[in-house]
CSV table of C-alpha atoms and ligand atoms in Angstrom, one decimal:
chain,number,residue,atom,x,y,z
A,1,UNK,CA,67.6,128.6,126.8
A,2,UNK,CA,65.6,125.6,127.8
A,3,UNK,CA,64.2,124.0,130.9
A,4,UNK,CA,65.8,120.5,131.2
A,5,UNK,CA,64.8,117.9,133.7
A,6,UNK,CA,67.4,115.3,134.4
A,7,UNK,CA,67.0,112.0,136.3
A,8,UNK,CA,70.0,110.1,137.7
A,9,UNK,CA,69.6,106.5,138.7
A,10,UNK,CA,71.1,104.8,141.7
A,11,UNK,CA,74.1,103.5,139.8
A,12,UNK,CA,75.0,107.1,138.7
A,13,UNK,CA,75.2,108.4,142.3
A,14,UNK,CA,76.6,105.2,143.9
A,15,UNK,CA,79.4,106.9,145.8
A,16,UNK,CA,81.0,110.3,146.5
A,17,UNK,CA,83.1,110.3,143.2
A,18,UNK,CA,80.0,109.5,141.2
A,19,UNK,CA,78.0,112.3,142.9
A,20,UNK,CA,80.7,114.7,142.0
A,21,UNK,CA,80.7,113.5,138.4
A,22,UNK,CA,76.9,114.0,138.2
A,23,UNK,CA,77.2,117.4,139.8
A,24,UNK,CA,79.7,118.4,137.1
A,25,UNK,CA,77.3,117.2,134.4
A,26,UNK,CA,74.5,119.3,135.9
A,27,UNK,CA,76.7,122.3,136.3
A,28,UNK,CA,77.8,122.0,132.6
A,29,UNK,CA,74.1,122.0,131.6
A,30,UNK,CA,73.5,125.1,133.7
A,31,UNK,CA,76.6,126.8,132.2
A,32,UNK,CA,75.2,126.2,128.7
A,33,UNK,CA,72.4,128.5,129.8
A,34,UNK,CA,69.6,126.1,130.7
A,35,UNK,CA,67.4,125.9,133.8
A,36,UNK,CA,67.9,122.5,135.4
A,37,UNK,CA,65.7,120.4,137.6
A,38,UNK,CA,67.1,117.1,138.7
A,39,UNK,CA,65.3,114.0,140.1
A,40,UNK,CA,67.6,111.7,141.9
A,41,UNK,CA,67.4,108.1,143.0
A,42,UNK,CA,69.0,106.7,146.2
A,43,UNK,CA,72.7,105.9,146.1
A,44,UNK,CA,73.5,102.5,144.6
A,45,UNK,CA,71.7,99.7,146.3
A,46,UNK,CA,70.5,101.8,149.3
A,47,UNK,CA,66.8,101.0,148.7
A,48,UNK,CA,67.5,97.2,148.7
A,49,UNK,CA,69.6,97.6,151.9
A,50,UNK,CA,66.9,99.6,153.6
A,51,UNK,CA,64.3,97.0,152.6
A,52,UNK,CA,66.5,94.3,154.0
A,53,UNK,CA,67.0,96.1,157.2
A,54,UNK,CA,63.3,96.5,157.6
A,55,UNK,CA,62.8,92.8,157.1
A,56,UNK,CA,65.2,92.2,160.0
A,57,UNK,CA,63.2,94.1,162.5
A,58,UNK,CA,59.7,93.1,161.4
A,59,UNK,CA,58.5,90.2,159.2
A,60,UNK,CA,55.9,92.4,157.6
A,61,UNK,CA,57.0,96.0,158.1
A,62,UNK,CA,54.2,98.6,158.6
A,63,UNK,CA,53.6,100.2,155.2
A,64,UNK,CA,53.6,103.7,156.5
A,65,UNK,CA,56.9,103.3,158.3
A,66,UNK,CA,58.4,101.4,155.3
A,67,UNK,CA,57.7,104.5,153.1
A,68,UNK,CA,59.2,106.7,155.8
A,69,UNK,CA,62.3,104.5,155.8
A,70,UNK,CA,62.7,104.1,152.0
A,71,UNK,CA,62.1,107.8,151.3
A,72,UNK,CA,65.2,108.6,153.4
A,73,UNK,CA,67.4,107.0,150.7
A,74,UNK,CA,66.7,109.8,148.2
A,75,UNK,CA,67.1,112.5,150.9
A,76,UNK,CA,70.7,111.4,151.3
A,77,UNK,CA,71.5,111.6,147.6
A,78,UNK,CA,69.6,114.8,147.0
A,79,UNK,CA,71.4,116.7,149.8
A,80,UNK,CA,74.8,115.4,148.8
A,81,UNK,CA,74.3,116.3,145.2
A,82,UNK,CA,73.2,119.9,146.2
A,83,UNK,CA,76.3,120.2,148.4
A,84,UNK,CA,78.6,119.0,145.6
A,85,UNK,CA,77.0,121.6,143.2
A,86,UNK,CA,77.4,124.3,145.8
A,87,UNK,CA,81.1,123.6,146.2
A,88,UNK,CA,81.5,124.1,142.4
A,89,UNK,CA,80.2,127.6,142.9
A,90,UNK,CA,76.6,127.2,141.8
A,91,UNK,CA,73.4,127.7,143.7
A,92,UNK,CA,71.5,124.4,144.3
A,93,UNK,CA,68.5,123.6,146.5
A,94,UNK,CA,67.2,120.1,147.3
A,95,UNK,CA,63.5,119.3,148.0
A,96,UNK,CA,61.7,116.2,149.3
A,97,UNK,CA,58.8,114.9,147.3
A,98,UNK,CA,56.3,116.7,149.5
A,99,UNK,CA,58.2,120.0,149.3
A,100,UNK,CA,58.3,119.6,145.5
A,101,UNK,CA,54.5,119.2,145.5
A,102,UNK,CA,54.3,115.6,144.4
A,103,UNK,CA,50.8,114.8,145.5
A,104,UNK,CA,49.9,111.1,145.3
A,105,UNK,CA,47.3,108.5,146.3
A,106,UNK,CA,47.6,107.1,149.8
A,107,UNK,CA,48.8,103.6,148.7
A,108,UNK,CA,52.0,103.1,150.5
A,109,UNK,CA,54.7,101.4,148.3
A,110,UNK,CA,52.7,101.9,145.1
A,111,UNK,CA,51.3,105.4,145.2
A,112,UNK,CA,50.3,107.1,142.0
A,113,UNK,CA,50.9,110.8,141.3
A,114,UNK,CA,47.6,112.6,141.2
A,115,UNK,CA,48.8,116.2,141.1
A,116,UNK,CA,52.1,118.2,140.9
A,117,UNK,CA,52.2,121.6,142.5
A,118,UNK,CA,55.9,122.7,142.0
A,119,UNK,CA,55.5,126.2,143.6
A,120,UNK,CA,58.7,126.1,145.5
A,121,UNK,CA,60.6,124.7,142.5
A,122,UNK,CA,59.4,127.5,140.3
A,123,UNK,CA,60.5,130.0,143.0
A,124,UNK,CA,64.0,128.4,143.3
A,125,UNK,CA,64.3,128.4,139.5
A,126,UNK,CA,63.3,132.1,139.3
A,127,UNK,CA,66.0,132.8,141.8
A,128,UNK,CA,68.6,131.2,139.6
A,129,UNK,CA,69.0,128.0,141.6
A,130,UNK,CA,69.5,124.4,140.3
A,131,UNK,CA,66.7,122.3,141.7
A,132,UNK,CA,67.2,118.8,143.0
A,133,UNK,CA,64.2,116.7,143.9
A,134,UNK,CA,64.1,113.4,145.7
A,135,UNK,CA,62.8,110.8,143.3
A,136,UNK,CA,60.3,108.0,144.1
A,137,UNK,CA,58.4,109.8,146.8
A,138,UNK,CA,55.3,111.9,147.4
A,139,UNK,CA,52.7,113.0,149.8
A,140,UNK,CA,49.1,112.2,150.3
A,141,UNK,CA,46.8,115.1,151.3
A,142,UNK,CA,44.2,113.1,153.2
A,143,UNK,CA,46.5,111.0,155.4
A,144,UNK,CA,49.3,113.7,155.3
A,145,UNK,CA,51.8,110.9,155.1
A,146,UNK,CA,54.9,110.3,153.0
A,147,UNK,CA,54.4,107.8,150.2
A,148,UNK,CA,56.6,106.0,147.7
A,149,UNK,CA,55.8,105.3,144.0
A,150,UNK,CA,57.0,101.7,143.7
A,151,UNK,CA,60.5,100.4,142.7
A,152,UNK,CA,62.1,102.4,140.0
A,153,UNK,CA,59.7,105.3,140.7
A,154,UNK,CA,62.3,108.0,140.2
A,155,UNK,CA,61.7,107.8,136.4
A,156,UNK,CA,58.1,108.7,137.0
A,157,UNK,CA,59.1,111.6,139.3
A,158,UNK,CA,61.3,113.0,136.6
A,159,UNK,CA,58.6,112.7,133.9
A,160,UNK,CA,55.9,114.2,136.2
A,161,UNK,CA,58.2,117.1,137.0
A,162,UNK,CA,58.9,117.6,133.3
A,163,UNK,CA,55.2,117.7,132.5
A,164,UNK,CA,54.3,120.0,135.4
A,165,UNK,CA,57.1,122.5,134.6
A,166,UNK,CA,56.6,122.1,130.8
A,167,UNK,CA,60.2,121.2,130.4
A,168,UNK,CA,61.7,120.9,126.9
A,169,UNK,CA,63.1,117.5,127.5
A,170,UNK,CA,63.3,114.9,130.3
A,171,UNK,CA,66.8,113.3,130.2
A,172,UNK,CA,66.9,109.9,132.0
A,173,UNK,CA,70.5,109.0,132.8
A,174,UNK,CA,71.6,105.5,133.7
A,175,UNK,CA,74.6,103.3,133.1
A,176,UNK,CA,73.6,102.2,129.6
A,177,UNK,CA,73.8,104.4,126.4
A,178,UNK,CA,70.1,104.3,125.6
A,179,UNK,CA,67.5,101.9,124.3
A,180,UNK,CA,68.9,99.0,122.4
A,181,UNK,CA,67.4,96.7,119.7
A,182,UNK,CA,67.8,93.9,122.4
A,183,UNK,CA,69.5,93.5,125.7
A,184,UNK,CA,73.2,93.7,124.8
A,185,UNK,CA,74.1,91.2,127.5
A,186,UNK,CA,71.9,88.7,125.6
A,187,UNK,CA,72.5,89.8,122.0
A,188,UNK,CA,76.0,91.2,121.7
A,189,UNK,CA,75.2,92.6,118.2
A,190,UNK,CA,72.4,94.8,119.5
A,191,UNK,CA,72.4,98.4,118.3
A,192,UNK,CA,71.4,101.6,120.1
A,193,UNK,CA,68.2,103.1,118.6
A,194,UNK,CA,68.3,106.8,117.7
A,195,UNK,CA,64.6,107.0,118.3
A,196,UNK,CA,61.8,104.7,119.4
A,197,UNK,CA,58.1,105.6,119.5
A,198,UNK,CA,56.5,105.6,122.9
A,199,UNK,CA,54.0,102.9,121.9
A,200,UNK,CA,56.9,100.6,120.9
A,201,UNK,CA,58.8,101.5,124.1
A,202,UNK,CA,55.7,100.6,126.2
A,203,UNK,CA,55.5,97.2,124.5
A,204,UNK,CA,59.3,96.6,125.0
A,205,UNK,CA,59.1,97.6,128.6
A,206,UNK,CA,56.0,95.5,129.3
A,207,UNK,CA,57.8,92.5,127.8
A,208,UNK,CA,61.1,92.6,129.6
A,209,UNK,CA,63.2,95.6,128.5
A,210,UNK,CA,64.4,97.2,131.8
A,211,UNK,CA,65.9,100.5,130.8
A,212,UNK,CA,62.8,102.7,131.3
A,213,UNK,CA,59.9,102.1,133.6
A,214,UNK,CA,56.6,101.5,132.0
A,215,UNK,CA,54.7,104.0,134.2
A,216,UNK,CA,57.1,106.7,133.3
A,217,UNK,CA,56.7,106.0,129.6
A,218,UNK,CA,52.9,106.0,130.0
A,219,UNK,CA,53.0,109.3,131.9
A,220,UNK,CA,55.2,110.8,129.3
A,221,UNK,CA,52.9,109.7,126.5
A,222,UNK,CA,49.9,111.0,128.2
A,223,UNK,CA,51.4,114.4,129.0
A,224,UNK,CA,53.5,114.9,125.9
A,225,UNK,CA,56.9,114.7,127.6
A,226,UNK,CA,59.9,114.1,125.4
A,227,UNK,CA,62.2,111.5,127.0
A,228,UNK,CA,65.9,111.2,126.2
A,229,UNK,CA,67.4,108.0,127.7
A,230,UNK,CA,71.2,108.4,127.9
A,231,UNK,CA,74.3,107.4,129.8
A,232,UNK,CA,75.9,109.3,132.7
A,233,UNK,CA,79.2,107.8,131.7
A,234,UNK,CA,79.5,109.2,128.2
A,235,UNK,CA,78.6,112.4,126.4
A,236,UNK,CA,76.9,110.5,123.5
A,237,UNK,CA,73.4,111.2,122.4
A,238,UNK,CA,71.2,108.4,123.6
A,239,UNK,CA,67.7,107.4,122.5
A,240,UNK,CA,64.7,109.7,122.1
A,241,UNK,CA,61.4,108.3,123.0
A,242,UNK,CA,58.9,110.0,120.8
A,243,UNK,CA,55.2,110.4,121.6
A,244,UNK,CA,52.6,111.0,118.9
A,245,UNK,CA,53.5,113.9,116.7
A,246,UNK,CA,57.0,114.5,118.4
A,247,UNK,CA,60.2,114.8,116.5
A,248,UNK,CA,63.8,114.8,117.7
A,249,UNK,CA,64.9,118.2,118.9
A,250,UNK,CA,68.2,118.0,117.1
A,251,UNK,CA,66.4,117.2,113.8
A,252,UNK,CA,68.9,114.3,113.2
A,253,UNK,CA,68.1,110.9,112.0
A,254,UNK,CA,64.6,111.8,110.8
A,255,UNK,CA,63.0,108.5,110.1
A,256,UNK,CA,61.4,108.5,106.7
A,257,UNK,CA,59.6,105.3,107.3
A,258,UNK,CA,59.0,103.4,110.5
A,259,UNK,CA,61.3,100.4,110.8
A,260,UNK,CA,59.2,97.2,110.7
A,261,UNK,CA,60.8,95.9,113.9
A,262,UNK,CA,62.2,98.2,116.5
A,263,UNK,CA,63.5,95.6,118.9
A,264,UNK,CA,63.5,92.2,120.5
A,265,UNK,CA,62.7,91.9,124.2
A,266,UNK,CA,63.4,88.9,126.4
A,267,UNK,CA,61.8,87.9,129.7
A,268,UNK,CA,62.8,85.0,132.0
A,269,UNK,CA,60.5,86.1,134.8
A,270,UNK,CA,57.4,84.2,133.7
A,271,UNK,CA,56.0,80.8,134.6
A,272,UNK,CA,53.4,78.7,132.8
A,273,UNK,CA,50.4,77.0,134.4
A,274,UNK,CA,48.4,74.5,132.4
A,275,UNK,CA,44.9,73.6,133.6
A,276,UNK,CA,44.5,70.0,132.3
A,277,UNK,CA,41.1,68.5,131.4
A,278,UNK,CA,38.8,71.4,131.6
A,279,UNK,CA,35.2,70.6,130.7
A,280,UNK,CA,34.6,72.3,127.4
A,281,UNK,CA,31.4,74.1,128.3
A,282,UNK,CA,30.6,77.8,128.5
A,283,UNK,CA,31.8,79.6,131.6
A,284,UNK,CA,34.8,77.5,132.5
A,285,UNK,CA,37.4,80.0,131.3
A,286,UNK,CA,35.6,82.7,133.3
A,287,UNK,CA,35.6,80.6,136.4
A,288,UNK,CA,39.4,79.8,136.1
A,289,UNK,CA,40.5,83.3,135.5
A,290,UNK,CA,38.2,84.8,138.1
A,291,UNK,CA,40.0,82.5,140.7
A,292,UNK,CA,43.4,83.5,139.3
A,293,UNK,CA,42.6,87.2,139.3
A,294,UNK,CA,41.3,87.0,142.9
A,295,UNK,CA,44.7,85.5,143.9
A,296,UNK,CA,46.2,88.7,142.7
A,297,UNK,CA,48.1,87.2,139.8
A,298,UNK,CA,48.8,89.2,136.6
A,299,UNK,CA,48.0,86.9,133.7
A,300,UNK,CA,49.9,87.5,130.5
A,301,UNK,CA,49.4,85.0,127.6
A,302,UNK,CA,46.5,82.5,127.4
A,303,UNK,CA,46.1,79.6,125.1
A,304,UNK,CA,43.2,77.2,124.9
A,305,UNK,CA,43.4,74.0,122.8
A,306,UNK,CA,40.5,72.6,120.8
A,307,UNK,CA,38.8,69.9,122.9
A,308,UNK,CA,39.2,66.3,122.2
A,309,UNK,CA,36.0,64.9,120.7
A,310,UNK,CA,36.1,61.8,122.8
A,311,UNK,CA,36.4,63.5,126.2
A,312,UNK,CA,34.8,67.0,125.5
A,313,UNK,CA,37.7,68.3,127.7
A,314,UNK,CA,40.4,70.8,126.8
A,315,UNK,CA,43.6,72.2,128.3
A,316,UNK,CA,44.1,75.9,129.1
A,317,UNK,CA,47.6,77.3,129.5
A,318,UNK,CA,48.6,80.7,130.7
A,319,UNK,CA,51.7,82.6,131.8
A,320,UNK,CA,52.1,84.9,134.7
A,321,UNK,CA,55.1,86.3,136.7
A,322,UNK,CA,57.0,83.6,138.5
A,323,UNK,CA,56.4,85.3,141.8
A,324,UNK,CA,52.6,85.0,141.3
A,325,UNK,CA,52.6,81.3,140.4
A,326,UNK,CA,52.5,79.7,143.9
A,327,UNK,CA,49.5,81.7,145.0
A,328,UNK,CA,47.6,81.2,141.7
A,329,UNK,CA,48.2,77.4,141.9
A,330,UNK,CA,47.0,77.3,145.5
A,331,UNK,CA,43.8,79.2,144.6
A,332,UNK,CA,43.1,77.0,141.6
A,333,UNK,CA,43.6,73.8,143.6
A,334,UNK,CA,41.2,75.1,146.2
A,335,UNK,CA,38.5,75.3,143.5
A,336,UNK,CA,39.4,72.2,141.6
A,337,UNK,CA,36.1,70.3,142.3
A,338,UNK,CA,33.9,73.2,141.5
A,339,UNK,CA,35.6,74.0,138.2
A,340,UNK,CA,36.0,70.3,137.4
A,341,UNK,CA,39.4,70.2,135.8
A,342,UNK,CA,41.7,67.1,136.1
A,343,UNK,CA,45.1,68.5,137.2
A,344,UNK,CA,47.5,71.4,137.1
A,345,UNK,CA,51.0,71.6,135.6
A,346,UNK,CA,53.5,74.2,136.8
A,347,UNK,CA,56.4,75.1,134.5
A,348,UNK,CA,58.9,77.8,135.5
A,349,UNK,CA,61.6,77.0,133.0
A,350,UNK,CA,60.1,79.1,130.2
A,351,UNK,CA,61.4,82.2,128.4
A,352,UNK,CA,59.4,84.8,126.5
A,353,UNK,CA,60.6,86.5,123.4
A,354,UNK,CA,58.8,89.4,121.9
A,355,UNK,CA,59.3,91.2,118.7
A,356,UNK,CA,58.0,94.8,118.7
A,357,UNK,CA,57.6,97.3,115.8
A,358,UNK,CA,55.0,99.8,114.8
A,359,UNK,CA,55.6,98.9,111.1
A,360,UNK,CA,54.0,95.5,111.7
A,361,UNK,CA,50.6,97.2,111.2
A,362,UNK,CA,51.3,97.7,107.6
A,363,UNK,CA,53.7,94.9,106.7
A,364,UNK,CA,52.8,91.3,106.2
A,365,UNK,CA,55.1,88.3,106.7
A,366,UNK,CA,56.5,89.7,109.9
A,367,UNK,CA,55.5,86.6,112.0
A,368,UNK,CA,56.7,84.2,109.3
A,369,UNK,CA,60.2,85.6,109.6
A,370,UNK,CA,60.1,85.0,113.3
A,371,UNK,CA,58.9,81.4,113.0
A,372,UNK,CA,61.3,80.6,110.3
A,373,UNK,CA,64.3,81.9,112.2
A,374,UNK,CA,63.3,79.8,115.2
A,375,UNK,CA,62.7,76.7,113.1
A,376,UNK,CA,66.1,76.9,111.4
A,377,UNK,CA,67.7,77.1,114.9
A,378,UNK,CA,65.6,74.1,116.0
A,379,UNK,CA,63.9,76.0,118.7
A,380,UNK,CA,60.4,74.8,119.6
A,381,UNK,CA,57.6,77.3,120.1
A,382,UNK,CA,55.2,76.5,123.0
A,383,UNK,CA,52.8,79.5,122.9
A,384,UNK,CA,52.2,82.4,120.6
A,385,UNK,CA,50.4,85.7,121.2
A,386,UNK,CA,50.2,88.9,119.2
A,387,UNK,CA,49.1,92.5,119.6
A,388,UNK,CA,48.9,95.1,116.8
A,389,UNK,CA,52.6,95.9,117.1
A,390,UNK,CA,54.0,92.8,118.9
A,391,UNK,CA,54.5,89.1,118.4
A,392,UNK,CA,55.5,87.1,121.5
A,393,UNK,CA,56.4,83.4,121.7
A,394,UNK,CA,57.2,81.2,124.7
A,395,UNK,CA,60.2,78.9,124.4
A,396,UNK,CA,62.3,76.8,126.8
A,397,UNK,CA,64.1,79.2,129.1
A,398,UNK,CA,67.4,77.6,128.0
A,399,UNK,CA,66.7,78.5,124.4
A,400,UNK,CA,65.8,82.1,125.0
A,401,UNK,CA,69.2,83.7,124.5
A,402,UNK,CA,69.9,81.7,121.3
A,403,UNK,CA,66.3,82.5,120.1
A,404,UNK,CA,66.9,86.2,120.7
A,405,UNK,CA,70.1,86.2,118.7
A,406,UNK,CA,68.7,84.4,115.6
A,407,UNK,CA,65.6,86.5,115.6
A,408,UNK,CA,67.6,89.7,115.9
A,409,UNK,CA,69.6,88.6,112.9
A,410,UNK,CA,66.6,87.5,110.9
A,411,UNK,CA,65.1,91.0,111.1
A,412,UNK,CA,68.3,92.6,110.0
A,413,UNK,CA,68.8,94.3,113.4
A,414,UNK,CA,72.4,93.1,113.9
A,415,UNK,CA,75.0,95.9,114.2
A,416,UNK,CA,78.5,95.6,112.7
A,417,UNK,CA,80.3,95.4,116.0
A,418,UNK,CA,79.5,94.1,119.4
A,419,UNK,CA,77.8,96.8,121.5
A,420,UNK,CA,79.8,98.6,124.1
A,421,UNK,CA,77.9,98.6,127.4
A,422,UNK,CA,79.0,100.6,130.4
A,423,UNK,CA,78.5,98.5,133.6
A,424,UNK,CA,75.0,97.8,132.2
A,425,UNK,CA,72.2,97.4,134.7
A,426,UNK,CA,70.2,100.2,133.1
A,427,UNK,CA,69.5,101.9,136.5
B,1,LIG,N1,65.4,104.1,144.8
B,1,LIG,C1,64.2,103.6,144.3
B,1,LIG,C2,64.5,102.1,143.9
B,1,LIG,O1,65.6,101.6,143.9
B,1,LIG,C3,63.7,104.4,143.2
B,1,LIG,C4,64.5,104.4,141.9
B,1,LIG,O2,65.6,104.0,141.9
B,1,LIG,O3,64.0,104.9,140.9
B,1,LIG,O4,63.5,101.5,143.4
B,2,MG,MG1,67.5,102.5,143.0
């Protein structure tokens, strides 16, 4: 008998039928003899609808009240799920984040979990009940207010519960079968991975893969939680995300050697800003990125050219989320005279492709394969950056899908058949 934490995303509990299907799945797990704790998201697009509603009554909704509002979405799904389980003859009890002991920082809309005190959950489990917890929400001890963890936060709720209760596994259910070698909507020949290391998963998530939230993967890695990402709509085994020293519980598909490349991630959410004609003297990069950081922008890649001998000036390009670009540009323009650059170029038609694999550490020639595949396809590379286990390139946004397909093939990742994707938002 194991203790299993299961998380169901919004698409898995979108309507009454879906809630009943999830209830059945939970009951089946219980019938198999396991203790079950469930973290559930709000039904379907509820959170978006609530956000929209808030925007209609106030241009900038008060953060405390917004969390009050958004946290109600998960209260609806948790209570309905518990009712559905009841009607199947099993004992189930739902708990809000604060009842479940999810203690967070006071930052409304982006609170971080600082402690989990699941006393009531343990009691309920001891009494034989199935436990349902509202995802995405918590409670701050100082302000005594309800908080939310940021969009997609239910993954983190599930992992934090699994850590606090020392669960055997944290199953994250969505409408896709697991983690794929690429987004199957972009690369039809993408394959489902049996396992992926948590460090690879972090790089994939940070570079555009959307199936698991980065904070949840980080939390799992830090606390030694085994994640199993799988589909609500099929009984198939999904993908195990293995932290250091972990192995698959079913012992299957033991990897003898790490694959060189685990997957290819794509991201169309970035823009590029080029600061043209920067005086090539010490301190200019510091000035530029201090201004950009102060604007709140999250800079990703940075490239600086060698300066032209004649002018002693250089260009510095960097990428950042599209949504941060306008503010960063305004901030830089404001300090143009002080910094002394000539002009700014804004380009939001870029795409970022990243190749991720732990085996890169020990294999050479990995980047050459990438560059060659792109060159044969006639795709121009505009920026390059690397980490220990990742190579990223910026290309034209229009070229991104084609780039992903040729690179996927070049690393031998293509499957035999097109991937079957259920609905496919990954939530
Ligand atoms: N309902 C929240 C959201 O849509 C939390 C979640 O789904 O994980 O962001
Ligand atoms: Mg949701």
